[in-house]
Coordinates of C-alpha atoms in Angstrom, one line a residue:
Chain G
E10 CA 7.9 29.2 0.6
M11 CA 9.3 28.8 4.3
V12 CA 10.3 25.3 4.6
V13 CA 9.9 24.2 7.9
T14 CA 12.1 20.8 9.4
Q15 CA 11.7 19.1 12.2
S16 CA 13.8 16.7 13.9
P17 CA 13.8 13.7 14.8
A18 CA 10.6 12.0 13.3
T19 CA 10.5 10.1 16.3
L20 CA 11.7 10.6 19.9
S21 CA 11.5 7.7 22.4
V22 CA 12.0 9.2 26.0
S23 CA 11.0 7.2 29.1
P24 CA 8.1 9.1 31.5
G25 CA 9.6 11.3 33.3
E26 CA 12.5 12.1 31.7
R27 CA 12.8 15.1 29.5
A28 CA 12.6 15.5 25.6
T29 CA 14.0 18.2 23.6
L30 CA 12.3 18.5 20.2
S31 CA 13.9 21.0 17.3
C32 CA 12.4 22.7 14.3
R33 CA 14.2 24.7 11.9
A34 CA 13.1 27.3 9.4
S35 CA 15.0 27.5 5.7
H36 CA 14.7 31.3 6.2
S37 CA 14.5 33.4 9.7
V38 CA 11.0 33.7 10.9
N39 CA 12.1 36.0 13.7
S40 CA 10.1 34.7 16.7
N41 CA 7.3 33.7 14.7
L42 CA 6.8 30.1 15.2
A43 CA 3.8 28.1 17.1
W44 CA 4.1 24.6 18.8
Y45 CA 1.3 22.3 18.6
Q46 CA 0.4 18.8 20.4
Q47 CA -2.1 16.2 18.5
I48 CA -3.1 13.1 20.4
P49 CA -4.0 10.8 17.3
G50 CA -7.9 11.0 16.4
Q51 CA -8.0 14.7 18.0
A52 CA -7.7 18.3 17.0
P53 CA -4.4 19.8 17.3
R54 CA -3.9 21.6 20.7
L55 CA -1.5 25.4 20.7
L56 CA 1.2 25.0 23.6
I57 CA 3.3 27.9 22.8
Y58 CA 3.1 30.9 20.5
D59 CA 6.3 33.6 19.6
A60 CA 8.3 30.9 20.0
S61 CA 8.6 30.9 23.6
R62 CA 5.0 31.9 25.1
R63 CA 2.9 29.3 26.5
A64 CA -0.6 29.6 25.5
I65 CA -3.3 30.1 28.1
G66 CA -3.5 26.8 30.1
I67 CA -0.6 25.0 29.1
P68 CA 1.7 23.9 32.0
A69 CA 4.7 25.1 32.8
K70 CA 6.4 22.0 31.9
F71 CA 6.2 22.8 28.4
S72 CA 8.9 25.6 27.2
G73 CA 9.5 27.0 23.7
S74 CA 13.2 28.9 22.6
G75 CA 15.1 30.0 19.8
F76 CA 14.9 32.7 17.5
G77 CA 15.0 33.0 13.4
T78 CA 15.7 29.7 11.9
D79 CA 16.5 27.2 15.1
F80 CA 13.9 26.6 17.4
T81 CA 13.4 24.2 20.7
L82 CA 10.4 22.7 22.7
T83 CA 11.4 21.0 26.1
I84 CA 9.2 18.9 27.9
T85 CA 10.0 18.1 31.3
S86 CA 9.2 15.0 33.3
L87 CA 7.2 13.0 30.6
Q88 CA 3.6 11.8 31.6
S89 CA 1.4 9.2 29.4
E90 CA -0.3 12.3 28.5
D91 CA 2.3 13.6 26.8
F92 CA 3.5 10.8 24.3
A93 CA 1.6 12.5 21.2
D94 CA 2.4 14.3 17.8
Y95 CA 4.1 17.7 18.0
Y96 CA 4.1 19.9 15.0
C97 CA 6.0 23.4 14.9
Q98 CA 4.4 26.1 12.3
Q99 CA 5.8 29.4 10.9
Y100 CA 3.9 32.2 10.8
D101 CA 6.0 34.7 9.8
D102 CA 4.7 34.9 5.9
W103 CA 2.1 33.4 3.8
P104 CA 2.0 30.6 3.3
L105 CA 1.8 29.7 7.0
T106 CA 3.7 26.0 7.0
F107 CA 3.9 23.5 9.4
G108 CA 6.9 21.1 9.9
Q109 CA 6.0 17.0 9.3
G110 CA 5.9 16.6 13.2
T111 CA 7.8 14.4 15.4
R112 CA 6.2 11.5 17.2
L113 CA 6.9 11.4 21.3
E114 CA 7.1 7.7 21.9
I115 CA 7.5 6.1 25.6
K116 CA 10.6 4.4 25.5
Chain U
E9 CA -18.4 27.7 25.0
V10 CA -16.3 28.6 22.0
Q11 CA -17.0 26.3 19.0
L12 CA -16.1 25.2 15.4
V13 CA -18.2 22.5 13.6
E14 CA -17.3 21.1 10.5
S15 CA -19.4 19.3 8.0
G16 CA -19.7 18.6 4.7
G17 CA -17.5 15.5 4.1
G18 CA -17.6 12.6 2.5
L19 CA -16.6 10.3 -0.2
V20 CA -16.2 12.0 -3.6
Q21 CA -14.9 10.6 -7.0
P22 CA -11.8 12.2 -8.4
G23 CA -12.8 15.2 -10.6
G24 CA -15.7 16.0 -8.5
S25 CA -16.8 18.8 -6.1
L26 CA -17.4 18.9 -2.5
R27 CA -18.0 21.8 0.0
L28 CA -17.0 21.9 3.6
S29 CA -18.8 24.1 6.4
C30 CA -17.6 25.0 9.6
A31 CA -20.3 26.6 12.1
A32 CA -18.9 29.3 14.5
S33 CA -20.4 29.7 17.9
G34 CA -19.1 31.5 21.4
F35 CA -17.2 33.9 20.1
V36 CA -17.8 37.5 17.6
F37 CA -16.8 35.4 14.3
G38 CA -17.4 38.4 12.2
S39 CA -14.1 39.9 13.6
R40 CA -11.9 37.1 13.2
G41 CA -9.9 35.9 9.8
M42 CA -10.2 31.9 9.9
N43 CA -8.4 29.2 8.2
W44 CA -8.6 25.8 6.5
V45 CA -6.0 23.4 7.5
R46 CA -5.9 19.6 6.7
Q47 CA -4.4 16.3 7.5
A48 CA -4.1 13.4 5.1
P49 CA -4.2 10.1 6.9
G50 CA -1.1 9.1 8.9
K51 CA 0.3 12.7 7.6
G52 CA 1.3 15.8 9.3
L53 CA -0.2 19.4 9.0
E54 CA -1.2 21.4 5.9
W55 CA -2.3 24.7 6.0
I56 CA -4.4 25.3 3.0
S57 CA -6.2 28.9 3.1
F58 CA -6.9 31.9 5.0
I59 CA -10.1 34.1 4.5
I60 CA -9.9 37.8 6.6
S61 CA -13.0 39.0 8.6
S62 CA -14.2 40.9 5.7
S63 CA -13.7 38.6 3.2
G64 CA -11.3 41.1 1.5
T65 CA -8.1 39.1 1.6
R66 CA -8.1 35.5 1.0
Y67 CA -4.7 33.0 0.8
Y68 CA -4.1 30.1 -0.7
A69 CA -1.4 26.8 -0.4
D70 CA -0.1 26.6 -4.1
S71 CA -1.7 22.7 -3.8
V72 CA -5.1 24.0 -3.9
R73 CA -5.0 27.5 -5.9
G74 CA -7.4 27.4 -8.6
R75 CA -9.4 24.7 -7.4
F76 CA -10.5 25.4 -3.9
T77 CA -12.3 28.6 -2.7
I78 CA -12.6 30.0 1.1
S79 CA -15.4 32.4 1.6
R80 CA -17.8 32.9 4.7
D81 CA -21.2 34.4 5.4
N82 CA -21.0 36.5 9.0
A83 CA -24.5 37.0 9.4
Q84 CA -24.7 33.2 9.5
N85 CA -21.7 32.8 11.6
L86 CA -20.2 30.1 8.8
L87 CA -16.9 29.8 7.1
Y88 CA -16.9 27.9 3.8
L89 CA -14.4 25.7 1.1
Q90 CA -15.7 25.0 -2.1
M91 CA -13.6 22.3 -3.3
N92 CA -13.3 21.3 -7.2
N93 CA -11.6 18.9 -9.6
L94 CA -10.5 17.1 -6.8
S95 CA -8.0 14.3 -6.5
D96 CA -7.0 11.2 -4.0
E97 CA -4.0 13.8 -3.1
D98 CA -7.4 15.9 -1.3
T99 CA -8.1 12.9 0.9
A100 CA -7.8 14.1 4.3
V101 CA -9.3 15.3 7.6
Y102 CA -10.1 19.1 7.1
Y103 CA -10.2 21.3 10.0
C104 CA -11.4 25.0 10.4
A105 CA -9.0 27.0 12.4
G106 CA -8.9 30.7 14.1
H107 CA -7.8 32.4 17.2
D108 CA -10.2 33.8 20.1
N109 CA -8.1 36.9 19.8
S110 CA -9.0 39.2 16.7
N111 CA -5.6 40.2 16.2
I112 CA -4.3 36.8 15.8
E113 CA -4.9 35.2 12.4
R114 CA -1.7 33.2 11.7
Y115 CA -1.4 30.7 14.8
F116 CA -4.9 28.6 16.2
N117 CA -6.1 27.9 19.4
L118 CA -9.4 27.2 17.8
W119 CA -10.0 24.2 16.0
G120 CA -12.7 21.9 15.1
R121 CA -13.2 18.2 15.3
G122 CA -12.4 18.2 11.7
T123 CA -14.5 16.4 8.7
L124 CA -13.2 13.7 6.7
V125 CA -13.3 14.1 2.7
T126 CA -11.8 10.9 0.7
V127 CA -11.6 11.0 -2.9
S128 CA -12.0 7.6 -4.3
S129 CA -13.4 5.9 -7.6

């Protein structure tokens, strides 16, 4: 089973600043990686797929990069609504696996 | 409007069974692969099962294989998850998830609001 590890578990950033979240796969997933945002009490929302493609309706402040085993989600100009939980998910092979999440909190 | 609505959650005793349903609307359900994803209280997301549009292929996470069964009724636009031999580790919000592009089955831009399953005596 592909293990996906996110870091850090919690990230404290000030509003207006940039956040950088990391995701690492135990084996290469090529570019088959997605990122989701989850506000507590709500369902996840797809942000990024194919490692770097923004989903429909996702603003340009969200960007993804990486290939193989190492991936990054960058969020610029943080606003209050961006402080949430973020998950990466590999879909290169079954079983599909999620990272354990990064909580982005206000510093 | 594209919508997924889960139902069937509730309180069940350890060793018991429960069947979850997911009603789909606003898209051609019968041409999409569908998934169940769960989230234990305060924990992360866990994919647990997939079923192809024709029901011919099904996958399960190791944590539920042999106890859970995914199925679907394309005529009724319904997705199911039959859960047997439940333990407290199965306590979670259960989401059905899919994609509005019929060629995409492995990541999800469609999510229901979830239904809570609590396993407790």
